[in-house]
Structure formats: C-alpha cells, structure tokens
Coordinates of C-alpha atoms in Angstrom, one line a residue:
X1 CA 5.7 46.4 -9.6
X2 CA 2.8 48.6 -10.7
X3 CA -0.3 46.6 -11.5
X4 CA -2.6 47.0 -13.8
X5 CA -6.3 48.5 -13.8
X6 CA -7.9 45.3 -13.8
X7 CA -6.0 43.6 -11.1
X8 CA -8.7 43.8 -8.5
X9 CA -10.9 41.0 -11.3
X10 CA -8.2 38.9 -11.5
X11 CA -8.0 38.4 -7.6
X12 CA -12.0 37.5 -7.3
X13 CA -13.0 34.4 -6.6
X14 CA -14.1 32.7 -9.8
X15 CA -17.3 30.5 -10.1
X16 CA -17.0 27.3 -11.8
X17 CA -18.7 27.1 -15.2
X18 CA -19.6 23.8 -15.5
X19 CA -22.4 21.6 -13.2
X20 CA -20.4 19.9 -10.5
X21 CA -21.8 17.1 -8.3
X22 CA -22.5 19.5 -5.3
X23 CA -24.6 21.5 -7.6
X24 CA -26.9 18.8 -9.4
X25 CA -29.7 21.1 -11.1
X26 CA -26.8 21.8 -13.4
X27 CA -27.9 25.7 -13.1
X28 CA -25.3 28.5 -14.0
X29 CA -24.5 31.2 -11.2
X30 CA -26.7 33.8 -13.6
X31 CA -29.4 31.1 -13.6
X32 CA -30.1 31.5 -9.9
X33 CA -32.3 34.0 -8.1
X34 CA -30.8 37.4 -7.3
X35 CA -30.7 39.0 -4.3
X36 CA -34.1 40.3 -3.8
X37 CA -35.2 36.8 -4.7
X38 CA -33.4 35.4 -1.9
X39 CA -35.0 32.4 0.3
X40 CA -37.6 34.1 3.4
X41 CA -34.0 33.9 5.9
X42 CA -30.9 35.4 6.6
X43 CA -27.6 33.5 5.4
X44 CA -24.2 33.8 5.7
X45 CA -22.5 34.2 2.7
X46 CA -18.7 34.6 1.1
X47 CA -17.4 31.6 0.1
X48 CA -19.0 32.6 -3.3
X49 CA -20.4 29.2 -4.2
X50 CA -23.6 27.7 -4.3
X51 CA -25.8 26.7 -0.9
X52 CA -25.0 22.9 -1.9
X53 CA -21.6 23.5 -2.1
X54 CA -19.5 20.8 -0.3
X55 CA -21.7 18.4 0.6
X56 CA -20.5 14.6 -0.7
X57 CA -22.4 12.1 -3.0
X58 CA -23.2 10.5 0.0
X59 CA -25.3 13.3 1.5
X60 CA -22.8 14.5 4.2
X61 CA -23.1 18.0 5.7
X62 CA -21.0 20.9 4.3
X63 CA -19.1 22.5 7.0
X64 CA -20.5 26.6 6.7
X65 CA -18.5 29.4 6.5
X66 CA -17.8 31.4 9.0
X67 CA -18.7 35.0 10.0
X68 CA -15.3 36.5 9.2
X69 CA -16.1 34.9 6.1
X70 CA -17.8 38.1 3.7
X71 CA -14.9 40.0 5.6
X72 CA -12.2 37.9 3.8
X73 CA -14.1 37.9 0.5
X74 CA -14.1 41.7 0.4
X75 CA -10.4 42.0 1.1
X76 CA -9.2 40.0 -1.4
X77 CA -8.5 42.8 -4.0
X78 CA -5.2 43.8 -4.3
X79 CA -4.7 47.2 -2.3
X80 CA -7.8 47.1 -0.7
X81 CA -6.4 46.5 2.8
X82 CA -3.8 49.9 2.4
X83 CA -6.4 52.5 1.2
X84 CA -8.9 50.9 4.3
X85 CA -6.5 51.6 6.5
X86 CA -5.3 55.2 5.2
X87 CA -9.1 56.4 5.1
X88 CA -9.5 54.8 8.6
X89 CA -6.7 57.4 9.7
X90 CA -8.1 60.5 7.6
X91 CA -11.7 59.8 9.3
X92 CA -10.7 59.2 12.9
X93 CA -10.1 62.8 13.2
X94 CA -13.4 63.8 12.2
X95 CA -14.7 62.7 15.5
X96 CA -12.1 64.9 16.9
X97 CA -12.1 68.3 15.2
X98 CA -15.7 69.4 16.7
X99 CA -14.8 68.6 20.5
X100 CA -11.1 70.1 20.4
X101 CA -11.9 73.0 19.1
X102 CA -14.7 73.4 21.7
X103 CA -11.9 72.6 24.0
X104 CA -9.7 75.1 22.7
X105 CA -12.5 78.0 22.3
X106 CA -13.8 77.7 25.4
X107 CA -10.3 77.6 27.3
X108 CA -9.3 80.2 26.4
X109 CA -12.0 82.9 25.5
X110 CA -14.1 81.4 28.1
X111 CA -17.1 81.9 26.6
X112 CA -19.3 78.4 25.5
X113 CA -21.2 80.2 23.6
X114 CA -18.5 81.6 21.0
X115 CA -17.4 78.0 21.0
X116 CA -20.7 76.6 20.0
X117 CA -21.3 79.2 17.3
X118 CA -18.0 78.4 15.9
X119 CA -18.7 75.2 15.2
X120 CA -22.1 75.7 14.1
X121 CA -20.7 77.7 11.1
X122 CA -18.8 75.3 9.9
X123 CA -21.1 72.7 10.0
X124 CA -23.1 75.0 8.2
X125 CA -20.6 75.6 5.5
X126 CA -19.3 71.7 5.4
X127 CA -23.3 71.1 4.3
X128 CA -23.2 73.7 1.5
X129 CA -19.2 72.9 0.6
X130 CA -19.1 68.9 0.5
X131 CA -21.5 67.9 -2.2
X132 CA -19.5 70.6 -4.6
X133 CA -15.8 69.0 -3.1
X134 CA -17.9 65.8 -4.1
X135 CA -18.5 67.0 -7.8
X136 CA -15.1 67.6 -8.3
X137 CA -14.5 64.1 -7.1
X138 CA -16.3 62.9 -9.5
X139 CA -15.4 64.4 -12.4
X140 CA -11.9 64.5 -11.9
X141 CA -10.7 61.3 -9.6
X142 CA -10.1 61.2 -6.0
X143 CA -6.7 61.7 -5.9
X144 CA -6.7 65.0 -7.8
X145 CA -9.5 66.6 -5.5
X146 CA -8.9 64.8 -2.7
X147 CA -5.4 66.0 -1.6
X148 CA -5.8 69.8 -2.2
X149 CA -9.0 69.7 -0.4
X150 CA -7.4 67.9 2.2
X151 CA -4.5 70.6 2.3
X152 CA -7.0 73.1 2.2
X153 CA -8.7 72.0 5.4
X154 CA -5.9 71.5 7.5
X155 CA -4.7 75.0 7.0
X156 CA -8.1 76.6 8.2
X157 CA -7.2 73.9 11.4
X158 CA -3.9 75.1 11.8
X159 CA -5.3 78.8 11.0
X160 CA -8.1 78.4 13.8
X161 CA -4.8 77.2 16.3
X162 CA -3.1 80.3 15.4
X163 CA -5.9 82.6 16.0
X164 CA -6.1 81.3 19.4
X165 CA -2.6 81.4 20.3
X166 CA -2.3 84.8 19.6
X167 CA -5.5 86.4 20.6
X168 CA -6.6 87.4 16.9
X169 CA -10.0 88.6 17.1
X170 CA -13.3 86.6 17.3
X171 CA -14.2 86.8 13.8
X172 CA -11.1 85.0 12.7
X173 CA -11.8 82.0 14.3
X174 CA -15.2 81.9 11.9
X175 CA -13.4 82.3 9.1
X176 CA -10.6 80.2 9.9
X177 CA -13.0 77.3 10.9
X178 CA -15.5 77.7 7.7
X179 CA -12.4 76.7 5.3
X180 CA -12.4 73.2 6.9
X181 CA -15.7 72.8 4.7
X182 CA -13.4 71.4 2.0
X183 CA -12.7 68.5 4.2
X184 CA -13.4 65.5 1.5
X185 CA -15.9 63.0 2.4
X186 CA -13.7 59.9 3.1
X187 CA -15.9 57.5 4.0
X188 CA -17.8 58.0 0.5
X189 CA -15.0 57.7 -1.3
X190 CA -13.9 54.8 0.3
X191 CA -18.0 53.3 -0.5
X192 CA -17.0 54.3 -4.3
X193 CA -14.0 52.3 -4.2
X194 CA -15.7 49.1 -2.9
X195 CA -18.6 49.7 -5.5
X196 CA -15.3 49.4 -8.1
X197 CA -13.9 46.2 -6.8
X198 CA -16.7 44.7 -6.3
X199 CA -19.2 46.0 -9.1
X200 CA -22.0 43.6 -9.6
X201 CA -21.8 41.8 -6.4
X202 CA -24.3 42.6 -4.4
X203 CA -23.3 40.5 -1.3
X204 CA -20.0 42.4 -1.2
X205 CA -21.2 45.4 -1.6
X206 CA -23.7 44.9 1.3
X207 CA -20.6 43.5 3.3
X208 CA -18.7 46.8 2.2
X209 CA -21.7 49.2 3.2
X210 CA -21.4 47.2 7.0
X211 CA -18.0 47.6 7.4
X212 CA -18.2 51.4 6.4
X213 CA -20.6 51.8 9.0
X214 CA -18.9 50.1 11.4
X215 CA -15.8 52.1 10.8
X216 CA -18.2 55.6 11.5
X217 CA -19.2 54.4 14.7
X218 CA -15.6 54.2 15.5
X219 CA -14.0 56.5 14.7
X220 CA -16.9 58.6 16.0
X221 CA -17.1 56.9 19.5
X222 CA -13.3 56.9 19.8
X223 CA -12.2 60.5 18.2
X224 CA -14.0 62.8 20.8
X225 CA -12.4 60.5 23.8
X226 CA -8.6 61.3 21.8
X227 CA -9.5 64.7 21.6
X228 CA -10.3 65.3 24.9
X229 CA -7.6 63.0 26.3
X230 CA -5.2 65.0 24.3
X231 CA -6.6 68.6 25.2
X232 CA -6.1 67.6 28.9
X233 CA -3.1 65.9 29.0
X234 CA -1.1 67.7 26.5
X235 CA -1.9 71.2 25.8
X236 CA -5.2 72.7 24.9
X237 CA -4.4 73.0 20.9
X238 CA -3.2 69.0 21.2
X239 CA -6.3 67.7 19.9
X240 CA -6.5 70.1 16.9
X241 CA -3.1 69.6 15.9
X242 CA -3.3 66.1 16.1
X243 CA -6.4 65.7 14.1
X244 CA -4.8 68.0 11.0
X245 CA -2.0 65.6 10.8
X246 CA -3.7 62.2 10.8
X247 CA -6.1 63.3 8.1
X248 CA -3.3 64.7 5.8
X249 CA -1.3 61.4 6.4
X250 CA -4.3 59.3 6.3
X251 CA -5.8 60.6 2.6
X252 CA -2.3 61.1 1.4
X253 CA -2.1 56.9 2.2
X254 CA -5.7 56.9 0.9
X255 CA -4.8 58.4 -2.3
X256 CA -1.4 56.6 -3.0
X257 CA -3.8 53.5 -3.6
X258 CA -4.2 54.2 -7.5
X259 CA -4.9 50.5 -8.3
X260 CA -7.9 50.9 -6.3
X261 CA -9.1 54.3 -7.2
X262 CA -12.3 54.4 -9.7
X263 CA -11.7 55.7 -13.1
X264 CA -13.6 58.5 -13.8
X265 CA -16.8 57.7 -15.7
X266 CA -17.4 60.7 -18.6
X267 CA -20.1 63.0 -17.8
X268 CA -23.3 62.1 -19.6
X269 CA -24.5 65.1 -21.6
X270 CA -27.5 67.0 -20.0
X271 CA -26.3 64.9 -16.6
X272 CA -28.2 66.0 -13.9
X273 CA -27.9 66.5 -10.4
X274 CA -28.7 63.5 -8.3
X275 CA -31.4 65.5 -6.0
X276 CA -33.2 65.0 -10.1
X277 CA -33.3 61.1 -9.6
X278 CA -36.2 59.4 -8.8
X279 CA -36.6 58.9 -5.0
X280 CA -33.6 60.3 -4.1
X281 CA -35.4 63.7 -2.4
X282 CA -37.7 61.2 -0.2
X283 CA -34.9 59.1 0.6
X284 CA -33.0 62.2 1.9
X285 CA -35.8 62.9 4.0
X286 CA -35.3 59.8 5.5
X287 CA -31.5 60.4 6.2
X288 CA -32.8 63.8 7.8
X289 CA -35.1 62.3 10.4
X290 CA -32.6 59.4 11.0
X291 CA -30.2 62.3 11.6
X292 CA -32.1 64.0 14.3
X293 CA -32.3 60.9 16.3
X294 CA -29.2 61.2 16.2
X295 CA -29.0 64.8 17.7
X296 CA -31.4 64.8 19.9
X297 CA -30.1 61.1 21.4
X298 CA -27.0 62.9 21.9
X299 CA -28.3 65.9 23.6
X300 CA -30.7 64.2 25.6
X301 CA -28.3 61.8 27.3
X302 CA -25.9 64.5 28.5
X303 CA -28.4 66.8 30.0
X304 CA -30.4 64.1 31.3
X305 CA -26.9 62.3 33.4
X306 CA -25.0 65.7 33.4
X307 CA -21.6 64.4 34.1
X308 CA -18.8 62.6 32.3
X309 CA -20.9 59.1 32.3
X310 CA -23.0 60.4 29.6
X311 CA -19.6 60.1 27.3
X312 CA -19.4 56.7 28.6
X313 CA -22.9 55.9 28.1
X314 CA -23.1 57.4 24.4
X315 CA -20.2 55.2 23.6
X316 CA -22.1 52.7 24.2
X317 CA -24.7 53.3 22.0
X318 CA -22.3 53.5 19.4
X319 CA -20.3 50.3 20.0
X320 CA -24.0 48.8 20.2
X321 CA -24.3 50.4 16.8
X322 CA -20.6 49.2 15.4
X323 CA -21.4 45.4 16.3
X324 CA -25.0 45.5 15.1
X325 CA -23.2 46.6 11.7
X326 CA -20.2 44.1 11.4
X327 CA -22.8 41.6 12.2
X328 CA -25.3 42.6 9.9
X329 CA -22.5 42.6 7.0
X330 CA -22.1 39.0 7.5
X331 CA -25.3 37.9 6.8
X332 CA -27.6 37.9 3.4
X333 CA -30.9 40.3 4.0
X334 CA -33.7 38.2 2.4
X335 CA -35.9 41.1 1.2
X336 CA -35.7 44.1 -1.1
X337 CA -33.7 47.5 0.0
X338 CA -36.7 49.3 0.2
X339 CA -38.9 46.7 2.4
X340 CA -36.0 46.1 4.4
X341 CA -35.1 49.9 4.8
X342 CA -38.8 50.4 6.2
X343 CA -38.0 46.8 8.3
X344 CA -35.1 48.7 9.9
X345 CA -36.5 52.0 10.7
X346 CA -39.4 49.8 12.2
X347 CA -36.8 48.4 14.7
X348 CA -35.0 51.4 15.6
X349 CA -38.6 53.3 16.4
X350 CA -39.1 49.8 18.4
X351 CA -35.6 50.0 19.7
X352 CA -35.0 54.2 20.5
X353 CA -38.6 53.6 23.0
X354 CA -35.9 51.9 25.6
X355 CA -33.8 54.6 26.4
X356 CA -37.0 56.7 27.1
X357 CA -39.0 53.8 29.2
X358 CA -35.0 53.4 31.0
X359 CA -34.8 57.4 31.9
X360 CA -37.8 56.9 34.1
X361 CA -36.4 54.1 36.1
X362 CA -33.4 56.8 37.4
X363 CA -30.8 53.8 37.0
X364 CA -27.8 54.6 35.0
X365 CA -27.5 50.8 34.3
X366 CA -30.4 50.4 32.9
X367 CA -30.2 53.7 30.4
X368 CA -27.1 52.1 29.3
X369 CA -28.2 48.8 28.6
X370 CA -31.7 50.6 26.6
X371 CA -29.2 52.5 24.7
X372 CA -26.8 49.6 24.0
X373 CA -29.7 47.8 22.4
X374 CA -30.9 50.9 20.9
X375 CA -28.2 51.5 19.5
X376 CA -28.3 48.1 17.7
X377 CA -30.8 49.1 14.7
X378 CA -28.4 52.4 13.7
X379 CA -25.7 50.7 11.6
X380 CA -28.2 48.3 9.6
X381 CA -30.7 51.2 9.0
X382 CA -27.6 53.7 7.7
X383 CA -26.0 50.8 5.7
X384 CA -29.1 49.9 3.6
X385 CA -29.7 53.7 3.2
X386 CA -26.4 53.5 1.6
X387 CA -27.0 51.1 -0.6
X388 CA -30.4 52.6 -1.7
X389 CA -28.4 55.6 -2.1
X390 CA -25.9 53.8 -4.9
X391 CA -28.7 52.0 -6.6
X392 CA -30.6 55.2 -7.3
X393 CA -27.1 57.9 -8.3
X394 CA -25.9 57.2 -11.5
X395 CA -22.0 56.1 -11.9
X396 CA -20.3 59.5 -12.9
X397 CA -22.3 61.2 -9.6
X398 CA -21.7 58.6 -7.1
X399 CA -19.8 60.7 -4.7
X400 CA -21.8 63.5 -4.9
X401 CA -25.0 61.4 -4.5
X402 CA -22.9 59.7 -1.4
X403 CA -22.2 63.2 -0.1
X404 CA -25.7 64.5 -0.4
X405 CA -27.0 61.5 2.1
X406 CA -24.1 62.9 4.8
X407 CA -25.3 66.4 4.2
X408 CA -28.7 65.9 5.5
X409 CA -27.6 63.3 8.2
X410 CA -25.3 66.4 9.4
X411 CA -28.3 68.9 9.0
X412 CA -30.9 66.4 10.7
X413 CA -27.8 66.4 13.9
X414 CA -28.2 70.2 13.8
X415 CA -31.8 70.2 14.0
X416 CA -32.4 67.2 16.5
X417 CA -29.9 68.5 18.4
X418 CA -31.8 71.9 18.6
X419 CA -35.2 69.8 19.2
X420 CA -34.0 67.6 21.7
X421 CA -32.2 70.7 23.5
X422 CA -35.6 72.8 23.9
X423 CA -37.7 69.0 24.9
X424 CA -35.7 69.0 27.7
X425 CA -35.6 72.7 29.1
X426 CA -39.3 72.8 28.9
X427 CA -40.3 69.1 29.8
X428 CA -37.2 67.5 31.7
X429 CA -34.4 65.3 31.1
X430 CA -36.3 62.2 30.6
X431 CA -38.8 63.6 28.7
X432 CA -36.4 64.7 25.6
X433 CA -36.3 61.5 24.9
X434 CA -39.5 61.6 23.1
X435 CA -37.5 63.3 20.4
X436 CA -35.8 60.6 19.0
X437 CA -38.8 58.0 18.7
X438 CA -40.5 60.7 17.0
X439 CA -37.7 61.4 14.8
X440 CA -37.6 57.7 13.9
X441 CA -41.0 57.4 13.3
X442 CA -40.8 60.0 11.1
X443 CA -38.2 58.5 8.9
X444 CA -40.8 55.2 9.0
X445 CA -43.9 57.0 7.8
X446 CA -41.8 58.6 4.4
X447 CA -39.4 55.3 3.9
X448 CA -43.3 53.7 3.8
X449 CA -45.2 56.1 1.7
X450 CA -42.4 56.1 -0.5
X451 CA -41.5 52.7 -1.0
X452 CA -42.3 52.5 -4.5
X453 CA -40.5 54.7 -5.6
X454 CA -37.2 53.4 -4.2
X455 CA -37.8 50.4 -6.2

C-alpha cells in the first residue's frame, strides 16, 4: 500500500505534552535549551526524551541508552532503510571507477601517463558538471534527474570499455570518460533526504551527517580493493563493468523510494546561487584545504612505502576515519557548528603531525598506527562541514549547495595530490608529509578568521 507524504511524521517518536514525574520543572520540550545551548559535555542521545527521563520517585538511576541508540532513532521513518541501502550500492562504485579505469588504460596502451590524464579530465569535468546535475536536482526532484543522469554516465563507462576493446583512438577515451561528469551526487541526495525526515531535529540530523560520512569512508576504502580484485582476477574491463551496473541498480533502488524523496521546494524569485550566501565562499575554502590533506596524505603514503602495503595502510586511515564518524554520530557536540568546526580542524592539524613524526621512525607499524589515529579527526571535521553547509543553503538549493562542498573537496584532492607529489621528489618520502599539516592548518586559520560569519 502506497503511503502517504507525511508518513515519515507519523513514525517519529512523539514527546509527551504534559509534565511527568521524571520531568519535575514541568518545562515543555520547546522550553529547553537548543543545541548550541547544550551542557559543557558530550551526551548520548536518541531516546528523544528528557535527561531525567526514567529515573523513579525514589531517586533510582535511569538505565542510558545505548550507542546504537541515535542509529535506531534515525531509521525509524518508513523507507529510510531501502533508499540507504540503494544509495550505498550506487556510491560504492565511485571508489571503483578511478582505479579500473587506470587498470584498464594502462593494460593495455601501456602508457601511465595516458591513464592519468584520462582521469584527470574527468575529474575536471565532474567539478564543472555536478553542481549543474545538482540544480536540476533541485528544481525538479531526484528521481527525475537522478536516473537519466545516471544512464547517462554509465554509457560514457560502457563507451570508455568499448574504446579500449577495440583500439579506438586516444582521444575517445577523453571523451568517453568526460560524460561520466553527469554522475549524480548520491551521497548529497541521500543528506537531503535525511534533512526531510528529520527536519527540525538537530540530533538526527547530526546522527545523519555521521553515518553519511561513515558510509564515504567505505565505500571509498573498499571500492578501489573491488576494483582491483576484479581487474586481476577477472578480466581487465571487470572492474568498469561492474561499477556501471551497481550504480544504475543502486539509484534505480534509490529512486524507487518516493515516500522518502523531498518535495521540490518552489524557486524563490531572484533566488540566487548558493556561492551568494553569507559564509558559504569561506567555508568552501575550508572544504578545499581539508581536500588537499586528503591528496597529498594519499600521495605521500604510496611513494613514501612504494609497494602494495601503502593500500593497506591508507585503508587504515580510512577505517580510522569511518569509526571516528559512527562514533561521533552517537554523541551530542556541546558547542556551536562553527567553534566546533575550528575544534575539529584543531585536532586533525594535531592529529595529521603523527604520520609525519612516524615516517621518520622507518617502521611500517608505527605509520600505520599515526595514520589510524590520524585518521580519527576526518569524519567529525567533514560531518560538521556538512551540517554548516545545510544551515547556510537555502531549502530549494540544498543539493546544489551540497554538491558545491564535494566540488572543492574533489579540487583540493587534485591540488594536494599535485603538492604532495612535487614535496616528495624534491624533499623525500617522509618529508611530503609536511603537506598535509600544512593543508590542515590552513583550513584552521580561515574556519577561525571566519567564524563569525558561519554563525
């Protein structure tokens, strides 16, 4: 049976109304502070009731929730479970597209170079393509934009395989990669839909924002090992041709999920872009340097091991980063987004030190460990970005706002990637790791001369 637009309301917890003897101050849930006027400590939150909650007339102690608790909470909605799990599919391959086709390019032209360049274009057109693919979101519903695009991009996949298969020239495969720029942003979408269900709860949407990030780190740490499993034990195109097919099921799944879809809010007349809004061109400065920590982290590790460990050893900076984020969604940050974004970029320029004081050592074990624990401030930092991010874009441009942050996290990989590759052909291996504290550091100084205006 279909259900209706307002089914995800109906299955939210509701507060009571009236005072109850575990809340004696007889204060209504709007009565109480907000979040940025939480108590000076982290709390775990999702039973959606009040901190004396449970506790007898005789004092007893209430028995807390538990960590999975937030992660119950935000599940609750009617379809929420079905589109997770079809955008999980669609984004798993985008781990898995940049490394196959590598893979491919390089098998069989033998040339690294052409490989590289390849890719480099349509990363290039992805950053100019995605925030318009995003607009279109926005203004017309996900579904609508989301499927076409999707079709779109697996063709120029299937299109690049072809090329190679049959020895079509070298300029094909640049114009057969370029039209996977249509690729939708999945993992924004997804963000939108959690801002629908649970509009005007901050502690879910927080919760939300972790998982997300969480989910990136995933499918990010587990798509290139597919792809090159794949590539190597099937057939060189394998990992190409696998990747078209799970994102066409996965947003087809995605889509199907109409209950859960946002409506599309009217465009405002005179509505601007959201690069217009107040603190949004700072805060995608930020996203830029936090990018190129990225990059150049990446770079640095393989040239500095040189060998298949550094896979091993970047996957653990990114399963640091995935627990640091489900962890971090199950708990209530006491400050403000912007004090605690600059409390978070504090912590990873603290934390992204390790891997550089570890490379000295010359022990593998202890670079991993420095970039297990490095890797530890990622997820928070990205997932209160986020939320800055839908605080500051207005409702009928939250995708495209969404989109813009992913844009210059993709160009800041580009150049940190370029940064850390020239730190370490003129200084050494260990030494590129100076790229990524500085990167961070960076971010710090603008998150903190900014701060006001992300308020």
């Amino acid at each position: 049976m279909p259900h209706s637009a307002d089914a995800p309301s109906r299955n939210r917890r509701l507060r009571p109304r009236t005072p109850s003897p575990q809340s004696p101050d007889g204060l209504k849930d709007s009565a109480r502070p907000a979040e940025n006027q939480a108590p000076p400590a982290f709390e775990a939150w999702g039973s959606g009731r009040s901190p004396g909650y449970g506790k007898g007339r005789g004092g007893g102690k209430s028995r807390k929730p538990g960590r999975l608790a937030p992660y119950r909470r935000l599940f609750e909605p009617h379809g929420a479970t079905a589109f997770t799990l079809g955008n999980l599919i669609a984004r798993l391959p985008m781990g898995m597209f940049s490394v196959s086709a590598v893979i491919m390019i390089a098998g069989s032209r033998g040339s690294y170079a052409l490989a590289g360049a390849v890719t480099a274009t349509g990363l290039a057109a992805t950053a100019l393509v995605a925030p318009w693919t995003a607009r279109l979101v926005d203004r017309y519903g996900q579904a609508r934009i989301a499927v076409p695009a999707t079709a779109t991009a697996a063709l120029g996949s299937l299109a690049l395989l072809l090329c190679i298969r049959l020895g079509a020239p070298d300029w094909t495969l640049f114009a057969a990669y370029a039209a996977t720029a249509t690729t939708p942003n999945t993992g924004g979408m997804s963000r939108a839909r959690w801002a629908h269900l649970h509009k005007g709860d901050p502690a879910a949407l927080h919760t939300a924002n972790s998982f997300e990030q969480a989910a990136d780190e995933l499918c990010f740490m587990l798509g290139p090992v597919l792809a090159a499993f794949l590539c190597s034990a099937l057939f060189p195109e394998a990992g190409t041709l696998t990747g078209a097919i799970l994102m066409t099921t996965g947003v087809l799944i995605f889509a199907a999920q109409r209950s859960t879809e946002p409506p599309v809010v009217p465009r405002r007349a005179g509505a601007r872009s959201p690069l217009r809004t107040q603190g949004m061109v700072p805060l995608l400065a930020v996203f830029l340097a936090t990018g190129a920590v990225f990059g150049a982290l990446e770079v640095t590790t393989l040239a500095h091991l040189d060998g298949p460990v550094a896979g091993l050893l970047l996957a653990l900076q990114a399963a640091g980063s995935c627990a640091a984020g489900l962890l971090y969604g199950s708990v209530r940050p006491a400050r403000s987004l912007p004090g605690r974004l600059t409390g978070c970029l504090g912590a990873m320029t603290a934390l992204m030190t390790l891997p550089l004081l570890a490379a000295g050592t010359g022990s593998v074990y202890v670079l991993a460990v420095a970039l297990l624990v490095a890797g530890a401030a990622t997820a928070p930092t990205m997932v209160t970005g986020m939320t800055l991010v839908q605080r500051l874009t207005p409702q009928d441009s939250l995708n495209e706002g969404m989109t813009l942050a992913v844009t210059a996290i993709l160009g800041g990989i580009a150049a940190g990637s370029a940064t850390g590759g020239a730190a370490v052909e003129h200084l050494g291996p260990a030494h590129g790791y100076l790229v990524p504290v500085s990167a961070a550091a960076a971010a710090l100084l603008v998150a903190s001369a900014v701060r006001a205006r992300l308020s």
